[in-house]
PDB file of C-alpha atoms in Angstrom:
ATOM      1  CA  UNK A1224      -5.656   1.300   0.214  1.00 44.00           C
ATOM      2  CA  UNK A1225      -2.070   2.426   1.273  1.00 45.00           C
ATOM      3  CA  UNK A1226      -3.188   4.446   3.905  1.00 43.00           C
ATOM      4  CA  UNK A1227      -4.900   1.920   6.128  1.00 42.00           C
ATOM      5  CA  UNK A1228      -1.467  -0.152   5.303  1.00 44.00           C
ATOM      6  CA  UNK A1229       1.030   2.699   6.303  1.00 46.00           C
ATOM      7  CA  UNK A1230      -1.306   2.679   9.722  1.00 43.00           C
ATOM      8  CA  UNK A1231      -1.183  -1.538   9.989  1.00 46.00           C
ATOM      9  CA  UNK A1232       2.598  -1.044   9.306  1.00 48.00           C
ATOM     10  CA  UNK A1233       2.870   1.595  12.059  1.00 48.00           C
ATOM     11  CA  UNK A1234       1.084  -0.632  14.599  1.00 51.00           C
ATOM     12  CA  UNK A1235       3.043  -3.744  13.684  1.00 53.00           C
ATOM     13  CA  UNK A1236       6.475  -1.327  15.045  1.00 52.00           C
ATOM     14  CA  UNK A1237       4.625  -0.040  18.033  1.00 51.00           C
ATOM     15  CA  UNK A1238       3.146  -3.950  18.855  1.00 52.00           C
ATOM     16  CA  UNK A1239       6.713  -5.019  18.098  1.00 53.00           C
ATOM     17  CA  UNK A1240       8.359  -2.510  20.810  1.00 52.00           C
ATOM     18  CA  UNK A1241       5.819  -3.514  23.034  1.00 48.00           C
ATOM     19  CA  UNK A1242       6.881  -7.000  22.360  1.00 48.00           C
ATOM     20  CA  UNK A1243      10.162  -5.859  22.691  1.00 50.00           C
ATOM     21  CA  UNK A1244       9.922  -3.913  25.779  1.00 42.00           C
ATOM     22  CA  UNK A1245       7.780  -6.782  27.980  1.00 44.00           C
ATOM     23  CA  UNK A1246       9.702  -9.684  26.764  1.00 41.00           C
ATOM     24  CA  UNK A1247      13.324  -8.619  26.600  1.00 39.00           C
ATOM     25  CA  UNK A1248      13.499  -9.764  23.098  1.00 38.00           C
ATOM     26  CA  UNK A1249      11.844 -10.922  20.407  1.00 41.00           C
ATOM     27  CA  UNK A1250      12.785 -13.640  17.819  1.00 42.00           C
ATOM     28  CA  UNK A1251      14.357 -12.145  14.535  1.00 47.00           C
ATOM     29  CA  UNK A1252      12.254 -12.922  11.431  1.00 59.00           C
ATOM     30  CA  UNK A1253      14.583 -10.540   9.306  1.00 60.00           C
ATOM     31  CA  UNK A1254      16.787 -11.191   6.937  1.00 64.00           C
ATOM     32  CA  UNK A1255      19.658  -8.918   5.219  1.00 62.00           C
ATOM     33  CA  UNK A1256      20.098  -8.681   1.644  1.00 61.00           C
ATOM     34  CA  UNK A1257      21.033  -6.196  -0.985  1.00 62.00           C
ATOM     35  CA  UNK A1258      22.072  -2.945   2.070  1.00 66.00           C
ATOM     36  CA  UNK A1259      18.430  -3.675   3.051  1.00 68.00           C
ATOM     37  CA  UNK A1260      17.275  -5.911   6.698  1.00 67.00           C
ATOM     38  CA  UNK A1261      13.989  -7.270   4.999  1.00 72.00           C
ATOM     39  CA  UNK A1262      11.466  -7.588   7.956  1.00 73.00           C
ATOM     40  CA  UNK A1263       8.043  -9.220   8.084  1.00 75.00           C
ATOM     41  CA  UNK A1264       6.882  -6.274   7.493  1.00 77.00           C
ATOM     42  CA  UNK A1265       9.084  -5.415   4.327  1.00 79.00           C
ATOM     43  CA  UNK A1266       8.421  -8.549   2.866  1.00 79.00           C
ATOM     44  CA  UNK A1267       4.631  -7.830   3.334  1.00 81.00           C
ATOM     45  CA  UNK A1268       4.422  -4.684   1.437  1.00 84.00           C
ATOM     46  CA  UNK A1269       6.132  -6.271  -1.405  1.00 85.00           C
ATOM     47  CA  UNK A1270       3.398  -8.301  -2.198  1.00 84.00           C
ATOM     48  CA  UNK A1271       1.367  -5.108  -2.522  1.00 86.00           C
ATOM     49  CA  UNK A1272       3.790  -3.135  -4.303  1.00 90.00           C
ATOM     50  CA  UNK A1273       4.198  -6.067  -6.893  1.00 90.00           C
ATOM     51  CA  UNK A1274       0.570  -6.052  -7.360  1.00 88.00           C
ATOM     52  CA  UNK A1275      -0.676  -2.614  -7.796  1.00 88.00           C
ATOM     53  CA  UNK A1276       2.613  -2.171  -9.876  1.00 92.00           C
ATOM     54  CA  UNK A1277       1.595  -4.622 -12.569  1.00 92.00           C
ATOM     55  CA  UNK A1278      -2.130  -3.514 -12.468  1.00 89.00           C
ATOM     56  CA  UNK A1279      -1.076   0.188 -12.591  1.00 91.00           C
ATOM     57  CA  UNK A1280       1.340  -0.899 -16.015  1.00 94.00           C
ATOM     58  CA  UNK A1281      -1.638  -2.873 -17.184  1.00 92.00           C
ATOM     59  CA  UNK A1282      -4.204  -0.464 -16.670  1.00 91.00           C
ATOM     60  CA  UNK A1283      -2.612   2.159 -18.486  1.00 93.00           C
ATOM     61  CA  UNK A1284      -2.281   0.254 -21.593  1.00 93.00           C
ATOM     62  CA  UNK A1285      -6.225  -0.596 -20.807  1.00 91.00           C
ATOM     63  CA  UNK A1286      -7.157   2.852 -20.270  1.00 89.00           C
ATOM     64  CA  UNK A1287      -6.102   3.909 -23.950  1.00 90.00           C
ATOM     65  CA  UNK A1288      -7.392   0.814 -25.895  1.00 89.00           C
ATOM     66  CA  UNK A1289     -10.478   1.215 -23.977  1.00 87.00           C
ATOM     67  CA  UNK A1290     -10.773   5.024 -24.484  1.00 84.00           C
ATOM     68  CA  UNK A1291     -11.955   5.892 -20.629  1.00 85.00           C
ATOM     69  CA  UNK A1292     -10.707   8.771 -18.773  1.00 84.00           C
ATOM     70  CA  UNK A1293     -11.732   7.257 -15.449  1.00 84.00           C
ATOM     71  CA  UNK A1294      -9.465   4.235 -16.044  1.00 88.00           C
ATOM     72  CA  UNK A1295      -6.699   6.089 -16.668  1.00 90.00           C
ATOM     73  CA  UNK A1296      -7.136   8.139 -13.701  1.00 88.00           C
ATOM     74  CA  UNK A1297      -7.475   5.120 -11.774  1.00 88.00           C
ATOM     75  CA  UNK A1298      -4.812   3.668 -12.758  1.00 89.00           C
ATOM     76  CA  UNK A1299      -2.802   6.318 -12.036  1.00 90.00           C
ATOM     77  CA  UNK A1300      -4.095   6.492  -8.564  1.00 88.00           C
ATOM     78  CA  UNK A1301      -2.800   2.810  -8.051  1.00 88.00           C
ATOM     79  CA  UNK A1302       0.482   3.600  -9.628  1.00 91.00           C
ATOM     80  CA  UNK A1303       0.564   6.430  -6.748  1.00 91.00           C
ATOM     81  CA  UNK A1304      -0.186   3.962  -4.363  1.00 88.00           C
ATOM     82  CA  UNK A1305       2.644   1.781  -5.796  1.00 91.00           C
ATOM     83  CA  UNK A1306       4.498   4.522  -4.881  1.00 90.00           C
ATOM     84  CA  UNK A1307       3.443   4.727  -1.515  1.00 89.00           C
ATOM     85  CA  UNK A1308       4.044   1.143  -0.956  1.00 88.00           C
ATOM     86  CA  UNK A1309       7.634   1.483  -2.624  1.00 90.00           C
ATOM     87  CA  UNK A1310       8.345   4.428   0.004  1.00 88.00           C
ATOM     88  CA  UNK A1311       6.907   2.567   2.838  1.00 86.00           C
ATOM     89  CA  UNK A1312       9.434  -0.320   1.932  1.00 86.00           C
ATOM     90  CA  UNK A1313      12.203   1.889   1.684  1.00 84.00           C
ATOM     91  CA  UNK A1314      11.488   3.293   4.964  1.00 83.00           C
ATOM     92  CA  UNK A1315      10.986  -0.203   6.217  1.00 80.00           C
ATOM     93  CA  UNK A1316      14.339  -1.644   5.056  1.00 79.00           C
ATOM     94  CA  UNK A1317      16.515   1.830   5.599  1.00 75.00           C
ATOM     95  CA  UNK A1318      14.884   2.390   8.904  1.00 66.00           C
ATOM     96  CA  UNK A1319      16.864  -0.416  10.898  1.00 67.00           C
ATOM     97  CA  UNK A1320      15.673  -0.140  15.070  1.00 70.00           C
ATOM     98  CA  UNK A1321      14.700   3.114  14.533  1.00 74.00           C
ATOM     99  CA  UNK A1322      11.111   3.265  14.650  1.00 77.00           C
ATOM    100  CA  UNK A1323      10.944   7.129  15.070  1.00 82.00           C
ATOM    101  CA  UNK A1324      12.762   6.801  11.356  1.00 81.00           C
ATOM    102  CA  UNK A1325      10.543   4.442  10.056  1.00 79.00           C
ATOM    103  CA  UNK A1326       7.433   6.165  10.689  1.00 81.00           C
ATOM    104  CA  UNK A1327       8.748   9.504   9.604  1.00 84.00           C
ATOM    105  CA  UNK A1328       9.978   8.069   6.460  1.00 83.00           C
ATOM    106  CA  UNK A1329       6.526   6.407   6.090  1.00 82.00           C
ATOM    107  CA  UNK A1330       4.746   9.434   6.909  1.00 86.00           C
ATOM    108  CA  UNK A1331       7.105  11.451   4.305  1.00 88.00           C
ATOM    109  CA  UNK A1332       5.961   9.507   1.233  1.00 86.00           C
ATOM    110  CA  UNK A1333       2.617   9.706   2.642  1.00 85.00           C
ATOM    111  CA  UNK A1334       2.504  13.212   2.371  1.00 88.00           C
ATOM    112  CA  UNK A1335       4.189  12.793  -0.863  1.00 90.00           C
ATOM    113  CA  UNK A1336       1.869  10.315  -2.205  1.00 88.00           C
ATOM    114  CA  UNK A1337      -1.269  12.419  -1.239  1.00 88.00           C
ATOM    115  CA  UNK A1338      -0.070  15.548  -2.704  1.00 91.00           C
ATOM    116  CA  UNK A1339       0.296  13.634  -6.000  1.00 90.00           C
ATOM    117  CA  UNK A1340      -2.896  11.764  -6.161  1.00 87.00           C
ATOM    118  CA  UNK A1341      -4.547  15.039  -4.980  1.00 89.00           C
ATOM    119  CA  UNK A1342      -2.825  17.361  -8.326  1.00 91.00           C
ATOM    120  CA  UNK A1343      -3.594  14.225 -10.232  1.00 87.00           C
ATOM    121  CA  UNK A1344      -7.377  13.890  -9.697  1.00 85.00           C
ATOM    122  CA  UNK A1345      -7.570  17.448  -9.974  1.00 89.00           C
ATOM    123  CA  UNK A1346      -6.131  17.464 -13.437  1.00 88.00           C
ATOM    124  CA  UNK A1347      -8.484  14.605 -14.162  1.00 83.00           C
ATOM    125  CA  UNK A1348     -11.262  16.653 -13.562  1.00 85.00           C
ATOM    126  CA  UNK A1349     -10.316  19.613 -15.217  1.00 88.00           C
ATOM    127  CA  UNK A1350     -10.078  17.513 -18.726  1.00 83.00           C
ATOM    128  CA  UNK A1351     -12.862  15.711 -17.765  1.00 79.00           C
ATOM    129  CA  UNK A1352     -15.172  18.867 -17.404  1.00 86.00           C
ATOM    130  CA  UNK A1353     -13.473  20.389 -20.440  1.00 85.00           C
ATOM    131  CA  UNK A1354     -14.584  16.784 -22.090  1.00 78.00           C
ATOM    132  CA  UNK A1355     -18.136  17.509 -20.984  1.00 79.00           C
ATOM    133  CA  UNK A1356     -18.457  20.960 -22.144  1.00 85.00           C
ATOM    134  CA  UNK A1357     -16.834  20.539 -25.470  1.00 82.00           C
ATOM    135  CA  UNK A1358     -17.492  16.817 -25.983  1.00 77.00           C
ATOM    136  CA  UNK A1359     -15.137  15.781 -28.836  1.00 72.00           C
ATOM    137  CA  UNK A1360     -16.851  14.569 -32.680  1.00 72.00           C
ATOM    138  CA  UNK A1361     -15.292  11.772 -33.037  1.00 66.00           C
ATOM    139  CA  UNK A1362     -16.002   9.754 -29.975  1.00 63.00           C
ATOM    140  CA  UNK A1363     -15.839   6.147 -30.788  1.00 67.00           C
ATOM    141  CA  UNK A1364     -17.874   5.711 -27.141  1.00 76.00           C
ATOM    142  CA  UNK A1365     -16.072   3.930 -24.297  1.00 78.00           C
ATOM    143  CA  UNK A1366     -15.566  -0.044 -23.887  1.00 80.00           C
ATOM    144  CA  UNK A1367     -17.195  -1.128 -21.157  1.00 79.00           C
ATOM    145  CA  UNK A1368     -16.042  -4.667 -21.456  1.00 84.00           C
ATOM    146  CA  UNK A1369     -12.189  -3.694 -20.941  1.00 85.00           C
ATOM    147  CA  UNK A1370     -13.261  -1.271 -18.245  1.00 82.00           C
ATOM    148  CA  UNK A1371     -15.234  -3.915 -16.045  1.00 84.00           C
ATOM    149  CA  UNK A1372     -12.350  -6.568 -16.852  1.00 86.00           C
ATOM    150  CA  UNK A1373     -10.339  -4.072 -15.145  1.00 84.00           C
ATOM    151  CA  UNK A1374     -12.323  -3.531 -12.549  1.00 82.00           C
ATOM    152  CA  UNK A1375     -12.664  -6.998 -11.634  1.00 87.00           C
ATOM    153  CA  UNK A1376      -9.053  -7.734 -11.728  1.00 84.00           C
ATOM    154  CA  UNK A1377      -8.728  -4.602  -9.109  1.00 80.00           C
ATOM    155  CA  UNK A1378     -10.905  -5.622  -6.644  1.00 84.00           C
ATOM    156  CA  UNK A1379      -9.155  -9.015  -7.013  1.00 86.00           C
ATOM    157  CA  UNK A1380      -5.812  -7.223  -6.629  1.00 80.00           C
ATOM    158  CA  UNK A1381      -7.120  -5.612  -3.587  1.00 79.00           C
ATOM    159  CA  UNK A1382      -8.232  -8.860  -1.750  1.00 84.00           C
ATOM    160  CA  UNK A1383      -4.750 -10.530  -2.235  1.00 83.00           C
ATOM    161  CA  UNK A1384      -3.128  -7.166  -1.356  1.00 79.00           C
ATOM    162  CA  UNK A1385      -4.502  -7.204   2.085  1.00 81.00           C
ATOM    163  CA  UNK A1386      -4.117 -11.225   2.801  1.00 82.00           C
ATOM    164  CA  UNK A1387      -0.346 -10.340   4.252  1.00 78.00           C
ATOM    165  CA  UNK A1388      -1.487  -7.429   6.555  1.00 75.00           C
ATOM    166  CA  UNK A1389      -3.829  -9.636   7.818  1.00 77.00           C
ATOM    167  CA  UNK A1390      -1.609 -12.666   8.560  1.00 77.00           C
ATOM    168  CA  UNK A1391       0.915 -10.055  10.342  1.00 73.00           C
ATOM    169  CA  UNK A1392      -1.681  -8.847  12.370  1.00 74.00           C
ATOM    170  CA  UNK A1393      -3.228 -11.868  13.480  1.00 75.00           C
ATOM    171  CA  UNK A1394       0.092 -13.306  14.488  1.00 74.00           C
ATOM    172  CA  UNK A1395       0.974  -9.865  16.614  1.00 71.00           C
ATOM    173  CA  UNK A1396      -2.145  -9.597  18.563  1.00 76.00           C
ATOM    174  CA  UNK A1397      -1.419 -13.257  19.476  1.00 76.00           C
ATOM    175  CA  UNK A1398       1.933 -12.908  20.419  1.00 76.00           C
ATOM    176  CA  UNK A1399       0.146 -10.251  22.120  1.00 73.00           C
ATOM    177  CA  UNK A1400      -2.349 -11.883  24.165  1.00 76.00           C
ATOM    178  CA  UNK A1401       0.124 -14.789  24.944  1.00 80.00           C
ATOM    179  CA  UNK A1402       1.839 -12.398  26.653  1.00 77.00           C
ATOM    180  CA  UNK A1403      -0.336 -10.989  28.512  1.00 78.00           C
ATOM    181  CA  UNK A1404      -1.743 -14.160  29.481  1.00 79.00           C
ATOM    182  CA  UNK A1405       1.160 -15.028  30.980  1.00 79.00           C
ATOM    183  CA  UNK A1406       1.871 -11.892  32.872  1.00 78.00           C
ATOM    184  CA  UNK A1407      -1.856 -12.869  34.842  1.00 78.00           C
ATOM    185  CA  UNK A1408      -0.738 -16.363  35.849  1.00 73.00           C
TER     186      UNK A1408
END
């Protein structure tokens, strides 16, 4: 999920230097508030970040009424990625011009963010084939009808998560071909 963002983010800032480069300039769609210049793409990955965040909370809370290990683990994954997004908008807002900064920061709480999910899907597996070798008495069982209620609400969360990547894309590559299309006439 944040991945393919952080990589959509990076070629926004090297489509935007391009921009910049060919053009001479390119009109401002930032705005400054709180220490922070809130691009297009800051503003995208707050929808994201707003998303997975409340999901994540929600999920949580899920995971234990529903008794399932793999929703809490996957709701820990999409607080991670929460995390990622957060990072990515720090780096985003912090960064200024700097592109070189921006992508290192990105690439920073990338690192950060897979290391994470990676020690916490380990220790998900560890309980969970400690749970299968020494199943516990009193299992109540799991409820699958909070589990797939979750499930649909991620995939929704995931659909309206990527909407704003798209629109920033689409827009780029046809600020993009305008260009070029007027460097051929």
């Amino acid at each position: 999920r944040v991945h393919g963002g952080i990589i959509l983010m990076q070629t926004q800032n090297e489509r935007d230097s391009l921009l910049k480069l060919r053009s001479g300039s390119i009109v401002s769609t930032s705005v400054r508030c709180c220490g922070c210049t809130w691009t297009r793409n800051a503003r995208t990955l707050l929808v994201p970040l707003v998303l997975f965040t409340l999901i994540s909370f929600a999920q949580i809370l899920g995971s234990f009424l529903a008794g399932s290990l793999a929703l809490f683990a996957d709701s820990i994954s999409m607080l991670i990625d929460a995390f990622t997004y957060a990072g990515n908008l720090f780096a985003e807002c912090r960064g200024g011009n700097d592109i070189r900064k921006k992508f290192r920061n990105q690439l920073i709480f990338s690192a950060i963010s897979l290391l994470a999910l990676f020690t916490f899907t380990l220790l998900v597996l560890i309980d969970g084939i400690q749970t299968l070798l020494d199943p516990p008495d009193d299992d109540d069982g799991v409820n699958i009808f909070i589990v797939f209620g979750f499930s649909i609400a991620g995939i929704v969360f995931d659909i309206v998560s990527i909407i704003p990547f798209f629109f920033v894309s689409k827009r780029v590559t046809l600020i993009l071909q305008r260009e070029e299309q007027q460097q051929q006439q």
